[in-house]
JSON list of C-alpha atoms in Angstrom, two decimals:
[
{"chain": "A", "resi": 120, "resn": "MET", "atom": "CA", "xyz": [-13.32, -25.19, -21.47]},
{"chain": "A", "resi": 121, "resn": "PRO", "atom": "CA", "xyz": [-16.91, -25.54, -20.32]},
{"chain": "A", "resi": 122, "resn": "GLU", "atom": "CA", "xyz": [-18.92, -22.39, -19.72]},
{"chain": "A", "resi": 123, "resn": "PRO", "atom": "CA", "xyz": [-19.16, -21.71, -15.96]},
{"chain": "A", "resi": 124, "resn": "SER", "atom": "CA", "xyz": [-22.51, -23.04, -14.37]},
{"chain": "A", "resi": 125, "resn": "VAL", "atom": "CA", "xyz": [-24.43, -20.87, -11.85]},
{"chain": "A", "resi": 126, "resn": "VAL", "atom": "CA", "xyz": [-27.57, -22.33, -9.70]},
{"chain": "A", "resi": 127, "resn": "LEU", "atom": "CA", "xyz": [-29.79, -19.68, -8.95]},
{"chain": "A", "resi": 128, "resn": "ILE", "atom": "CA", "xyz": [-32.34, -19.90, -5.93]},
{"chain": "A", "resi": 129, "resn": "GLU", "atom": "CA", "xyz": [-34.65, -17.05, -6.45]},
{"chain": "A", "resi": 130, "resn": "ASP", "atom": "CA", "xyz": [-38.53, -17.02, -6.38]},
{"chain": "A", "resi": 131, "resn": "GLU", "atom": "CA", "xyz": [-39.70, -13.58, -8.05]},
{"chain": "A", "resi": 132, "resn": "PRO", "atom": "CA", "xyz": [-39.97, -14.28, -11.69]},
{"chain": "A", "resi": 133, "resn": "GLN", "atom": "CA", "xyz": [-38.93, -10.50, -12.67]},
{"chain": "A", "resi": 134, "resn": "ILE", "atom": "CA", "xyz": [-35.28, -11.10, -11.22]},
{"chain": "A", "resi": 135, "resn": "ARG", "atom": "CA", "xyz": [-35.02, -14.85, -12.37]},
{"chain": "A", "resi": 136, "resn": "ARG", "atom": "CA", "xyz": [-35.75, -13.34, -16.02]},
{"chain": "A", "resi": 137, "resn": "PHE", "atom": "CA", "xyz": [-33.32, -10.37, -15.54]},
{"chain": "A", "resi": 138, "resn": "LEU", "atom": "CA", "xyz": [-30.60, -12.72, -14.43]},
{"chain": "A", "resi": 139, "resn": "ARG", "atom": "CA", "xyz": [-31.59, -15.79, -17.09]},
{"chain": "A", "resi": 140, "resn": "ALA", "atom": "CA", "xyz": [-30.94, -12.77, -19.73]},
{"chain": "A", "resi": 141, "resn": "THR", "atom": "CA", "xyz": [-27.86, -11.23, -18.22]},
{"chain": "A", "resi": 142, "resn": "LEU", "atom": "CA", "xyz": [-25.87, -14.74, -17.29]},
{"chain": "A", "resi": 143, "resn": "THR", "atom": "CA", "xyz": [-26.74, -16.86, -20.43]},
{"chain": "A", "resi": 144, "resn": "GLY", "atom": "CA", "xyz": [-25.87, -13.55, -22.65]},
{"chain": "A", "resi": 145, "resn": "GLN", "atom": "CA", "xyz": [-22.51, -13.73, -20.79]},
{"chain": "A", "resi": 146, "resn": "GLY", "atom": "CA", "xyz": [-21.95, -17.36, -21.63]},
{"chain": "A", "resi": 147, "resn": "TYR", "atom": "CA", "xyz": [-22.97, -18.96, -18.25]},
{"chain": "A", "resi": 148, "resn": "ARG", "atom": "CA", "xyz": [-25.01, -21.95, -17.87]},
{"chain": "A", "resi": 149, "resn": "LEU", "atom": "CA", "xyz": [-28.00, -21.16, -15.49]},
{"chain": "A", "resi": 150, "resn": "PHE", "atom": "CA", "xyz": [-30.24, -23.71, -13.40]},
{"chain": "A", "resi": 151, "resn": "GLU", "atom": "CA", "xyz": [-32.93, -22.21, -11.46]},
{"chain": "A", "resi": 152, "resn": "ALA", "atom": "CA", "xyz": [-34.79, -23.03, -8.41]},
{"chain": "A", "resi": 153, "resn": "THR", "atom": "CA", "xyz": [-37.74, -21.27, -6.74]},
{"chain": "A", "resi": 154, "resn": "THR", "atom": "CA", "xyz": [-37.27, -22.93, -3.28]},
{"chain": "A", "resi": 155, "resn": "GLY", "atom": "CA", "xyz": [-34.65, -23.40, -0.82]},
{"chain": "A", "resi": 156, "resn": "ALA", "atom": "CA", "xyz": [-35.50, -27.33, -0.81]},
{"chain": "A", "resi": 157, "resn": "ASP", "atom": "CA", "xyz": [-35.22, -27.44, -4.66]},
{"chain": "A", "resi": 158, "resn": "GLY", "atom": "CA", "xyz": [-32.27, -25.27, -4.59]},
{"chain": "A", "resi": 159, "resn": "ILE", "atom": "CA", "xyz": [-30.01, -27.72, -2.31]},
{"chain": "A", "resi": 160, "resn": "VAL", "atom": "CA", "xyz": [-31.25, -30.59, -4.90]},
{"chain": "A", "resi": 161, "resn": "GLU", "atom": "CA", "xyz": [-29.99, -28.63, -7.93]},
{"chain": "A", "resi": 162, "resn": "VAL", "atom": "CA", "xyz": [-26.57, -27.82, -6.22]},
{"chain": "A", "resi": 163, "resn": "GLY", "atom": "CA", "xyz": [-26.27, -31.32, -5.41]},
{"chain": "A", "resi": 164, "resn": "SER", "atom": "CA", "xyz": [-27.18, -32.78, -8.76]},
{"chain": "A", "resi": 165, "resn": "ARG", "atom": "CA", "xyz": [-25.48, -29.75, -11.12]},
{"chain": "A", "resi": 166, "resn": "GLN", "atom": "CA", "xyz": [-22.24, -29.32, -8.95]},
{"chain": "A", "resi": 167, "resn": "PRO", "atom": "CA", "xyz": [-22.24, -25.69, -10.17]},
{"chain": "A", "resi": 168, "resn": "ASP", "atom": "CA", "xyz": [-19.18, -23.20, -10.05]},
{"chain": "A", "resi": 169, "resn": "VAL", "atom": "CA", "xyz": [-21.09, -20.35, -8.17]},
{"chain": "A", "resi": 170, "resn": "VAL", "atom": "CA", "xyz": [-24.71, -20.32, -6.32]},
{"chain": "A", "resi": 171, "resn": "VAL", "atom": "CA", "xyz": [-26.72, -17.17, -6.16]},
{"chain": "A", "resi": 172, "resn": "VAL", "atom": "CA", "xyz": [-29.19, -17.19, -3.39]},
{"chain": "A", "resi": 173, "resn": "ASP", "atom": "CA", "xyz": [-32.18, -14.96, -2.61]},
{"chain": "A", "resi": 174, "resn": "LEU", "atom": "CA", "xyz": [-32.60, -14.70, 1.45]},
{"chain": "A", "resi": 175, "resn": "GLY", "atom": "CA", "xyz": [-36.22, -14.50, 1.23]},
{"chain": "A", "resi": 176, "resn": "LEU", "atom": "CA", "xyz": [-37.75, -17.75, -0.05]},
{"chain": "A", "resi": 177, "resn": "PRO", "atom": "CA", "xyz": [-41.14, -19.26, 0.17]},
{"chain": "A", "resi": 178, "resn": "ASP", "atom": "CA", "xyz": [-40.21, -22.62, 2.01]},
{"chain": "A", "resi": 179, "resn": "MET", "atom": "CA", "xyz": [-37.02, -21.56, 4.40]},
{"chain": "A", "resi": 180, "resn": "ASP", "atom": "CA", "xyz": [-34.73, -18.71, 5.33]},
{"chain": "A", "resi": 181, "resn": "GLY", "atom": "CA", "xyz": [-31.93, -18.41, 2.69]},
{"chain": "A", "resi": 182, "resn": "LEU", "atom": "CA", "xyz": [-29.38, -18.47, 5.50]},
{"chain": "A", "resi": 183, "resn": "GLU", "atom": "CA", "xyz": [-30.72, -22.07, 6.09]},
{"chain": "A", "resi": 184, "resn": "VAL", "atom": "CA", "xyz": [-29.92, -23.12, 2.58]},
{"chain": "A", "resi": 185, "resn": "ILE", "atom": "CA", "xyz": [-26.29, -21.70, 3.28]},
{"chain": "A", "resi": 186, "resn": "ARG", "atom": "CA", "xyz": [-25.97, -23.56, 6.41]},
{"chain": "A", "resi": 187, "resn": "GLN", "atom": "CA", "xyz": [-27.01, -26.76, 4.77]},
{"chain": "A", "resi": 188, "resn": "LEU", "atom": "CA", "xyz": [-24.91, -26.23, 1.41]},
{"chain": "A", "resi": 189, "resn": "ARG", "atom": "CA", "xyz": [-21.82, -25.78, 3.78]},
{"chain": "A", "resi": 190, "resn": "GLU", "atom": "CA", "xyz": [-22.31, -29.13, 5.60]},
{"chain": "A", "resi": 191, "resn": "TRP", "atom": "CA", "xyz": [-20.91, -30.70, 2.42]},
{"chain": "A", "resi": 192, "resn": "THR", "atom": "CA", "xyz": [-19.86, -28.22, -0.16]},
{"chain": "A", "resi": 193, "resn": "ASP", "atom": "CA", "xyz": [-17.21, -25.38, -0.26]},
{"chain": "A", "resi": 194, "resn": "VAL", "atom": "CA", "xyz": [-18.94, -23.89, -3.58]},
{"chain": "A", "resi": 195, "resn": "PRO", "atom": "CA", "xyz": [-18.97, -19.96, -3.81]},
{"chain": "A", "resi": 196, "resn": "VAL", "atom": "CA", "xyz": [-22.44, -18.83, -2.26]},
{"chain": "A", "resi": 197, "resn": "ILE", "atom": "CA", "xyz": [-23.39, -15.14, -3.52]},
{"chain": "A", "resi": 198, "resn": "VAL", "atom": "CA", "xyz": [-26.41, -13.65, -1.33]},
{"chain": "A", "resi": 199, "resn": "LEU", "atom": "CA", "xyz": [-28.91, -11.27, -2.92]},
{"chain": "A", "resi": 200, "resn": "SER", "atom": "CA", "xyz": [-30.44, -9.15, -0.31]},
{"chain": "A", "resi": 201, "resn": "ALA", "atom": "CA", "xyz": [-33.02, -6.49, -0.15]},
{"chain": "A", "resi": 202, "resn": "ARG", "atom": "CA", "xyz": [-31.52, -3.22, 0.73]},
{"chain": "A", "resi": 203, "resn": "GLY", "atom": "CA", "xyz": [-30.54, -1.98, 4.34]},
{"chain": "A", "resi": 204, "resn": "GLU", "atom": "CA", "xyz": [-30.55, -5.63, 5.76]},
{"chain": "A", "resi": 205, "resn": "GLU", "atom": "CA", "xyz": [-27.21, -4.99, 7.42]},
{"chain": "A", "resi": 206, "resn": "ARG", "atom": "CA", "xyz": [-27.66, -7.81, 10.07]},
{"chain": "A", "resi": 207, "resn": "ASP", "atom": "CA", "xyz": [-28.81, -10.11, 7.52]},
{"chain": "A", "resi": 208, "resn": "LYS", "atom": "CA", "xyz": [-25.96, -9.59, 5.47]},
{"chain": "A", "resi": 209, "resn": "VAL", "atom": "CA", "xyz": [-23.35, -10.22, 8.46]},
{"chain": "A", "resi": 210, "resn": "THR", "atom": "CA", "xyz": [-25.49, -13.23, 9.18]},
{"chain": "A", "resi": 211, "resn": "ALA", "atom": "CA", "xyz": [-25.32, -14.57, 5.95]},
{"chain": "A", "resi": 212, "resn": "LEU", "atom": "CA", "xyz": [-21.45, -14.09, 5.56]},
{"chain": "A", "resi": 213, "resn": "ASP", "atom": "CA", "xyz": [-20.70, -15.56, 8.97]},
{"chain": "A", "resi": 214, "resn": "ALA", "atom": "CA", "xyz": [-23.07, -18.65, 8.00]},
{"chain": "A", "resi": 215, "resn": "GLY", "atom": "CA", "xyz": [-20.91, -19.41, 4.92]},
{"chain": "A", "resi": 216, "resn": "ALA", "atom": "CA", "xyz": [-21.71, -17.09, 2.32]},
{"chain": "A", "resi": 217, "resn": "ASP", "atom": "CA", "xyz": [-18.88, -15.75, 0.11]},
{"chain": "A", "resi": 218, "resn": "ASP", "atom": "CA", "xyz": [-20.72, -12.30, -0.92]},
{"chain": "A", "resi": 219, "resn": "TYR", "atom": "CA", "xyz": [-23.63, -10.39, -1.32]},
{"chain": "A", "resi": 220, "resn": "VAL", "atom": "CA", "xyz": [-25.35, -8.32, -3.63]},
{"chain": "A", "resi": 221, "resn": "SER", "atom": "CA", "xyz": [-28.26, -5.71, -2.47]},
{"chain": "A", "resi": 222, "resn": "LYS", "atom": "CA", "xyz": [-31.00, -5.27, -4.44]},
{"chain": "A", "resi": 223, "resn": "PRO", "atom": "CA", "xyz": [-31.83, -3.51, -6.56]},
{"chain": "A", "resi": 224, "resn": "PHE", "atom": "CA", "xyz": [-28.46, -4.65, -7.85]},
{"chain": "A", "resi": 225, "resn": "SER", "atom": "CA", "xyz": [-27.15, -3.88, -11.64]},
{"chain": "A", "resi": 226, "resn": "ALA", "atom": "CA", "xyz": [-25.94, -6.91, -13.76]},
{"chain": "A", "resi": 227, "resn": "GLY", "atom": "CA", "xyz": [-22.38, -5.34, -13.74]},
{"chain": "A", "resi": 228, "resn": "GLU", "atom": "CA", "xyz": [-22.28, -5.64, -10.22]},
{"chain": "A", "resi": 229, "resn": "LEU", "atom": "CA", "xyz": [-23.65, -9.05, -10.00]},
{"chain": "A", "resi": 230, "resn": "LEU", "atom": "CA", "xyz": [-21.42, -10.52, -12.88]},
{"chain": "A", "resi": 231, "resn": "ALA", "atom": "CA", "xyz": [-18.07, -8.66, -11.05]},
{"chain": "A", "resi": 232, "resn": "ARG", "atom": "CA", "xyz": [-18.99, -10.62, -7.96]},
{"chain": "A", "resi": 233, "resn": "ILE", "atom": "CA", "xyz": [-19.14, -13.93, -9.97]},
{"chain": "A", "resi": 234, "resn": "ARG", "atom": "CA", "xyz": [-16.02, -13.47, -11.40]},
{"chain": "A", "resi": 235, "resn": "VAL", "atom": "CA", "xyz": [-14.28, -12.73, -8.05]},
{"chain": "A", "resi": 236, "resn": "ALA", "atom": "CA", "xyz": [-16.06, -16.01, -6.84]},
{"chain": "A", "resi": 237, "resn": "LEU", "atom": "CA", "xyz": [-14.69, -17.85, -9.71]},
{"chain": "A", "resi": 238, "resn": "ARG", "atom": "CA", "xyz": [-11.27, -16.34, -9.67]},
{"chain": "A", "resi": 239, "resn": "HIS", "atom": "CA", "xyz": [-10.91, -17.37, -5.78]},
{"chain": "A", "resi": 240, "resn": "THR", "atom": "CA", "xyz": [-12.14, -21.39, -6.76]},
{"chain": "A", "resi": 241, "resn": "ALA", "atom": "CA", "xyz": [-9.83, -21.40, -9.75]},
{"chain": "A", "resi": 242, "resn": "GLY", "atom": "CA", "xyz": [-6.89, -19.71, -7.41]},
{"chain": "A", "resi": 243, "resn": "ALA", "atom": "CA", "xyz": [-7.42, -21.75, -4.32]},
{"chain": "A", "resi": 244, "resn": "SER", "atom": "CA", "xyz": [-5.39, -24.75, -5.21]},
{"chain": "A", "resi": 245, "resn": "HIS", "atom": "CA", "xyz": [-2.26, -22.55, -5.96]},
{"chain": "A", "resi": 246, "resn": "GLU", "atom": "CA", "xyz": [-3.12, -19.32, -4.09]},
{"chain": "A", "resi": 247, "resn": "ALA", "atom": "CA", "xyz": [-0.50, -20.61, -1.10]},
{"chain": "A", "resi": 248, "resn": "ASP", "atom": "CA", "xyz": [2.21, -20.55, -3.89]},
{"chain": "A", "resi": 249, "resn": "ALA", "atom": "CA", "xyz": [1.07, -16.94, -5.10]},
{"chain": "A", "resi": 250, "resn": "ALA", "atom": "CA", "xyz": [3.89, -14.77, -3.37]},
{"chain": "A", "resi": 251, "resn": "THR", "atom": "CA", "xyz": [2.88, -11.43, -4.50]},
{"chain": "A", "resi": 252, "resn": "PHE", "atom": "CA", "xyz": [-0.67, -9.70, -4.47]},
{"chain": "A", "resi": 253, "resn": "GLU", "atom": "CA", "xyz": [-0.71, -6.35, -6.51]},
{"chain": "A", "resi": 254, "resn": "VAL", "atom": "CA", "xyz": [-3.61, -3.73, -7.03]},
{"chain": "A", "resi": 255, "resn": "GLY", "atom": "CA", "xyz": [-2.90, -0.45, -8.38]},
{"chain": "A", "resi": 256, "resn": "GLU", "atom": "CA", "xyz": [0.17, 1.01, -6.52]},
{"chain": "A", "resi": 257, "resn": "LEU", "atom": "CA", "xyz": [0.19, -1.51, -3.74]},
{"chain": "A", "resi": 258, "resn": "GLN", "atom": "CA", "xyz": [2.16, -4.47, -3.69]},
{"chain": "A", "resi": 259, "resn": "VAL", "atom": "CA", "xyz": [2.29, -7.35, -0.98]},
{"chain": "A", "resi": 260, "resn": "ASP", "atom": "CA", "xyz": [5.09, -9.70, -0.81]},
{"chain": "A", "resi": 261, "resn": "LEU", "atom": "CA", "xyz": [3.71, -12.50, 1.24]},
{"chain": "A", "resi": 262, "resn": "LEU", "atom": "CA", "xyz": [6.88, -14.56, 1.08]},
{"chain": "A", "resi": 263, "resn": "HIS", "atom": "CA", "xyz": [9.03, -11.81, 2.42]},
{"chain": "A", "resi": 264, "resn": "ARG", "atom": "CA", "xyz": [6.35, -10.10, 4.71]},
{"chain": "A", "resi": 265, "resn": "ARG", "atom": "CA", "xyz": [6.87, -6.90, 2.97]},
{"chain": "A", "resi": 266, "resn": "VAL", "atom": "CA", "xyz": [4.43, -4.16, 1.67]},
{"chain": "A", "resi": 267, "resn": "PHE", "atom": "CA", "xyz": [4.93, -1.40, -1.09]},
{"chain": "A", "resi": 268, "resn": "VAL", "atom": "CA", "xyz": [2.98, 1.64, -2.33]},
{"chain": "A", "resi": 269, "resn": "GLY", "atom": "CA", "xyz": [4.72, 2.26, -5.41]},
{"chain": "A", "resi": 270, "resn": "GLU", "atom": "CA", "xyz": [8.50, 1.97, -4.91]},
{"chain": "A", "resi": 271, "resn": "GLN", "atom": "CA", "xyz": [8.17, 2.91, -1.17]},
{"chain": "A", "resi": 272, "resn": "GLU", "atom": "CA", "xyz": [8.15, 0.28, 1.33]},
{"chain": "A", "resi": 273, "resn": "VAL", "atom": "CA", "xyz": [5.79, 0.69, 4.15]},
{"chain": "A", "resi": 274, "resn": "ARG", "atom": "CA", "xyz": [6.41, -0.47, 7.70]},
{"chain": "A", "resi": 275, "resn": "LEU", "atom": "CA", "xyz": [3.50, -2.12, 9.25]},
{"chain": "A", "resi": 276, "resn": "THR", "atom": "CA", "xyz": [2.85, -3.72, 12.79]},
{"chain": "A", "resi": 277, "resn": "PRO", "atom": "CA", "xyz": [2.52, -7.40, 13.21]},
{"chain": "A", "resi": 278, "resn": "ILE", "atom": "CA", "xyz": [-1.49, -6.71, 13.92]},
{"chain": "A", "resi": 279, "resn": "GLU", "atom": "CA", "xyz": [-1.46, -4.50, 10.54]},
{"chain": "A", "resi": 280, "resn": "TYR", "atom": "CA", "xyz": [-0.01, -6.94, 8.47]},
{"chain": "A", "resi": 281, "resn": "LYS", "atom": "CA", "xyz": [-2.14, -9.60, 9.52]},
{"chain": "A", "resi": 282, "resn": "LEU", "atom": "CA", "xyz": [-5.06, -7.37, 9.06]},
{"chain": "A", "resi": 283, "resn": "LEU", "atom": "CA", "xyz": [-4.00, -6.61, 5.45]},
{"chain": "A", "resi": 284, "resn": "THR", "atom": "CA", "xyz": [-3.18, -10.04, 4.62]},
{"chain": "A", "resi": 285, "resn": "THR", "atom": "CA", "xyz": [-6.38, -11.38, 5.58]},
{"chain": "A", "resi": 286, "resn": "LEU", "atom": "CA", "xyz": [-7.92, -8.97, 3.29]},
{"chain": "A", "resi": 287, "resn": "VAL", "atom": "CA", "xyz": [-5.35, -10.05, 0.61]},
{"chain": "A", "resi": 288, "resn": "ARG", "atom": "CA", "xyz": [-6.60, -13.56, 1.06]},
{"chain": "A", "resi": 289, "resn": "HIS", "atom": "CA", "xyz": [-10.41, -12.66, 0.49]},
{"chain": "A", "resi": 290, "resn": "ALA", "atom": "CA", "xyz": [-9.34, -9.73, -2.23]},
{"chain": "A", "resi": 291, "resn": "GLY", "atom": "CA", "xyz": [-12.45, -8.49, -4.04]},
{"chain": "A", "resi": 292, "resn": "LYS", "atom": "CA", "xyz": [-14.97, -10.15, -1.49]},
{"chain": "A", "resi": 293, "resn": "VAL", "atom": "CA", "xyz": [-16.62, -8.61, 1.81]},
{"chain": "A", "resi": 294, "resn": "VAL", "atom": "CA", "xyz": [-14.99, -9.57, 5.23]},
{"chain": "A", "resi": 295, "resn": "THR", "atom": "CA", "xyz": [-17.29, -9.24, 8.27]},
{"chain": "A", "resi": 296, "resn": "HIS", "atom": "CA", "xyz": [-15.91, -7.44, 11.37]},
{"chain": "A", "resi": 297, "resn": "GLN", "atom": "CA", "xyz": [-16.39, -11.08, 13.32]},
{"chain": "A", "resi": 298, "resn": "GLN", "atom": "CA", "xyz": [-14.31, -12.93, 10.39]},
{"chain": "A", "resi": 299, "resn": "LEU", "atom": "CA", "xyz": [-11.50, -10.13, 10.74]},
{"chain": "A", "resi": 300, "resn": "LEU", "atom": "CA", "xyz": [-11.55, -10.20, 14.57]},
{"chain": "A", "resi": 301, "resn": "ARG", "atom": "CA", "xyz": [-11.68, -14.22, 14.75]},
{"chain": "A", "resi": 302, "resn": "GLU", "atom": "CA", "xyz": [-9.03, -14.40, 11.97]},
{"chain": "A", "resi": 303, "resn": "VAL", "atom": "CA", "xyz": [-6.76, -11.70, 13.43]},
{"chain": "A", "resi": 304, "resn": "TRP", "atom": "CA", "xyz": [-7.34, -11.38, 17.38]},
{"chain": "A", "resi": 305, "resn": "GLY", "atom": "CA", "xyz": [-8.45, -14.66, 18.05]},
{"chain": "A", "resi": 306, "resn": "PRO", "atom": "CA", "xyz": [-12.14, -16.20, 18.88]},
{"chain": "A", "resi": 307, "resn": "VAL", "atom": "CA", "xyz": [-12.15, -14.44, 22.26]},
{"chain": "A", "resi": 308, "resn": "HIS", "atom": "CA", "xyz": [-12.23, -10.74, 20.78]},
{"chain": "A", "resi": 309, "resn": "THR", "atom": "CA", "xyz": [-15.07, -11.14, 18.27]},
{"chain": "A", "resi": 310, "resn": "ASP", "atom": "CA", "xyz": [-17.11, -8.44, 20.13]},
{"chain": "A", "resi": 311, "resn": "GLN", "atom": "CA", "xyz": [-14.38, -6.01, 20.10]},
{"chain": "A", "resi": 312, "resn": "ALA", "atom": "CA", "xyz": [-15.34, -4.45, 16.71]},
{"chain": "A", "resi": 313, "resn": "HIS", "atom": "CA", "xyz": [-13.73, -1.04, 17.50]},
{"chain": "A", "resi": 314, "resn": "TYR", "atom": "CA", "xyz": [-10.20, -3.20, 17.06]},
{"chain": "A", "resi": 315, "resn": "VAL", "atom": "CA", "xyz": [-10.72, -3.38, 13.73]},
{"chain": "A", "resi": 316, "resn": "ARG", "atom": "CA", "xyz": [-12.09, 0.39, 12.69]},
{"chain": "A", "resi": 317, "resn": "VAL", "atom": "CA", "xyz": [-9.07, 1.62, 14.64]},
{"chain": "A", "resi": 318, "resn": "TYR", "atom": "CA", "xyz": [-6.19, -0.67, 12.90]},
{"chain": "A", "resi": 319, "resn": "MET", "atom": "CA", "xyz": [-8.17, -0.14, 9.55]},
{"chain": "A", "resi": 320, "resn": "ALA", "atom": "CA", "xyz": [-7.64, 3.90, 10.16]},
{"chain": "A", "resi": 321, "resn": "HIS", "atom": "CA", "xyz": [-3.98, 3.24, 10.69]},
{"chain": "A", "resi": 322, "resn": "LEU", "atom": "CA", "xyz": [-3.65, 1.08, 7.65]},
{"chain": "A", "resi": 323, "resn": "ARG", "atom": "CA", "xyz": [-5.37, 3.67, 5.64]},
{"chain": "A", "resi": 324, "resn": "HIS", "atom": "CA", "xyz": [-3.14, 6.32, 6.57]},
{"chain": "A", "resi": 325, "resn": "LYS", "atom": "CA", "xyz": [0.05, 4.27, 5.48]},
{"chain": "A", "resi": 326, "resn": "LEU", "atom": "CA", "xyz": [-1.10, 2.77, 2.54]},
{"chain": "A", "resi": 327, "resn": "GLU", "atom": "CA", "xyz": [-4.02, 5.20, 1.05]},
{"chain": "A", "resi": 328, "resn": "ALA", "atom": "CA", "xyz": [-2.87, 8.71, -0.76]},
{"chain": "A", "resi": 329, "resn": "GLU", "atom": "CA", "xyz": [-6.33, 10.18, 0.69]},
{"chain": "A", "resi": 330, "resn": "PRO", "atom": "CA", "xyz": [-7.24, 7.97, 3.77]},
{"chain": "A", "resi": 331, "resn": "ALA", "atom": "CA", "xyz": [-10.75, 9.74, 3.72]},
{"chain": "A", "resi": 332, "resn": "ARG", "atom": "CA", "xyz": [-11.39, 8.49, 0.05]},
{"chain": "A", "resi": 333, "resn": "PRO", "atom": "CA", "xyz": [-9.73, 5.04, 0.08]},
{"chain": "A", "resi": 334, "resn": "ARG", "atom": "CA", "xyz": [-8.91, 3.40, -3.23]},
{"chain": "A", "resi": 335, "resn": "TYR", "atom": "CA", "xyz": [-7.82, -0.23, -1.90]},
{"chain": "A", "resi": 336, "resn": "LEU", "atom": "CA", "xyz": [-9.24, -0.71, 1.95]},
{"chain": "A", "resi": 337, "resn": "LEU", "atom": "CA", "xyz": [-13.17, -0.34, 1.26]},
{"chain": "A", "resi": 338, "resn": "THR", "atom": "CA", "xyz": [-15.95, 0.03, 3.84]},
{"chain": "A", "resi": 339, "resn": "GLU", "atom": "CA", "xyz": [-18.98, -2.16, 3.62]},
{"chain": "A", "resi": 340, "resn": "PRO", "atom": "CA", "xyz": [-21.01, 0.06, 5.88]},
{"chain": "A", "resi": 341, "resn": "GLY", "atom": "CA", "xyz": [-22.27, -2.05, 9.00]},
{"chain": "A", "resi": 342, "resn": "VAL", "atom": "CA", "xyz": [-20.99, -5.29, 7.52]},
{"chain": "A", "resi": 343, "resn": "GLY", "atom": "CA", "xyz": [-17.20, -5.28, 7.17]},
{"chain": "A", "resi": 344, "resn": "TYR", "atom": "CA", "xyz": [-14.47, -4.37, 4.66]},
{"chain": "A", "resi": 345, "resn": "ARG", "atom": "CA", "xyz": [-13.34, -5.34, 1.18]},
{"chain": "A", "resi": 346, "resn": "LEU", "atom": "CA", "xyz": [-9.76, -5.11, -0.42]},
{"chain": "A", "resi": 347, "resn": "ALA", "atom": "CA", "xyz": [-10.13, -3.75, -3.92]},
{"chain": "A", "resi": 348, "resn": "ALA", "atom": "CA", "xyz": [-9.20, -6.68, -6.42]},
{"chain": "A", "resi": 349, "resn": "ASP", "atom": "CA", "xyz": [-8.66, -4.69, -9.45]}
]
């Protein structure tokens, strides 16, 4: 199997150096661009497996790069964002990014995000047939709409179940409050962020051994939630 290819759109030389060493050392083929315009061209010509894009580019906003890519490709996009820019993270995810990593970040964290993105691409074709999702003690039987923690079956309300399966579909990736509201409650409720918080608390009480220190349903502060994938 050919090594997965990554297009990196990043103008900071030290980050490019760091990622070049990290990714090529792990067997990825890396193509680099230092501007958004060049990055879009690289993605078009290389057809990579994953795109990593910085939000702060010299010629255009990284968000604009994502929007342009989303007009013609579903390639997984991972955003690099400077710490604390929660609004930017949310906007990037809503624009079509699949995930984000905050700067400063570790090599291990980025590699884990890339693996999740590749798994989603590989699984997209037969994901509909995957009848069961499992992580730790949690098991979601999508075919029979049943949820177990260990041997114990857990009863969920229709909304709780829909919220959980939406996170299962994106397991390992962050899902914004907006995305959850849109998918679970519908487009008219996208300003009701408290719905998500209330139902997430219900889910944690039913599924987590320690709801205050969740193992499965993780909060991404100010952005949304992530279901642990392993």
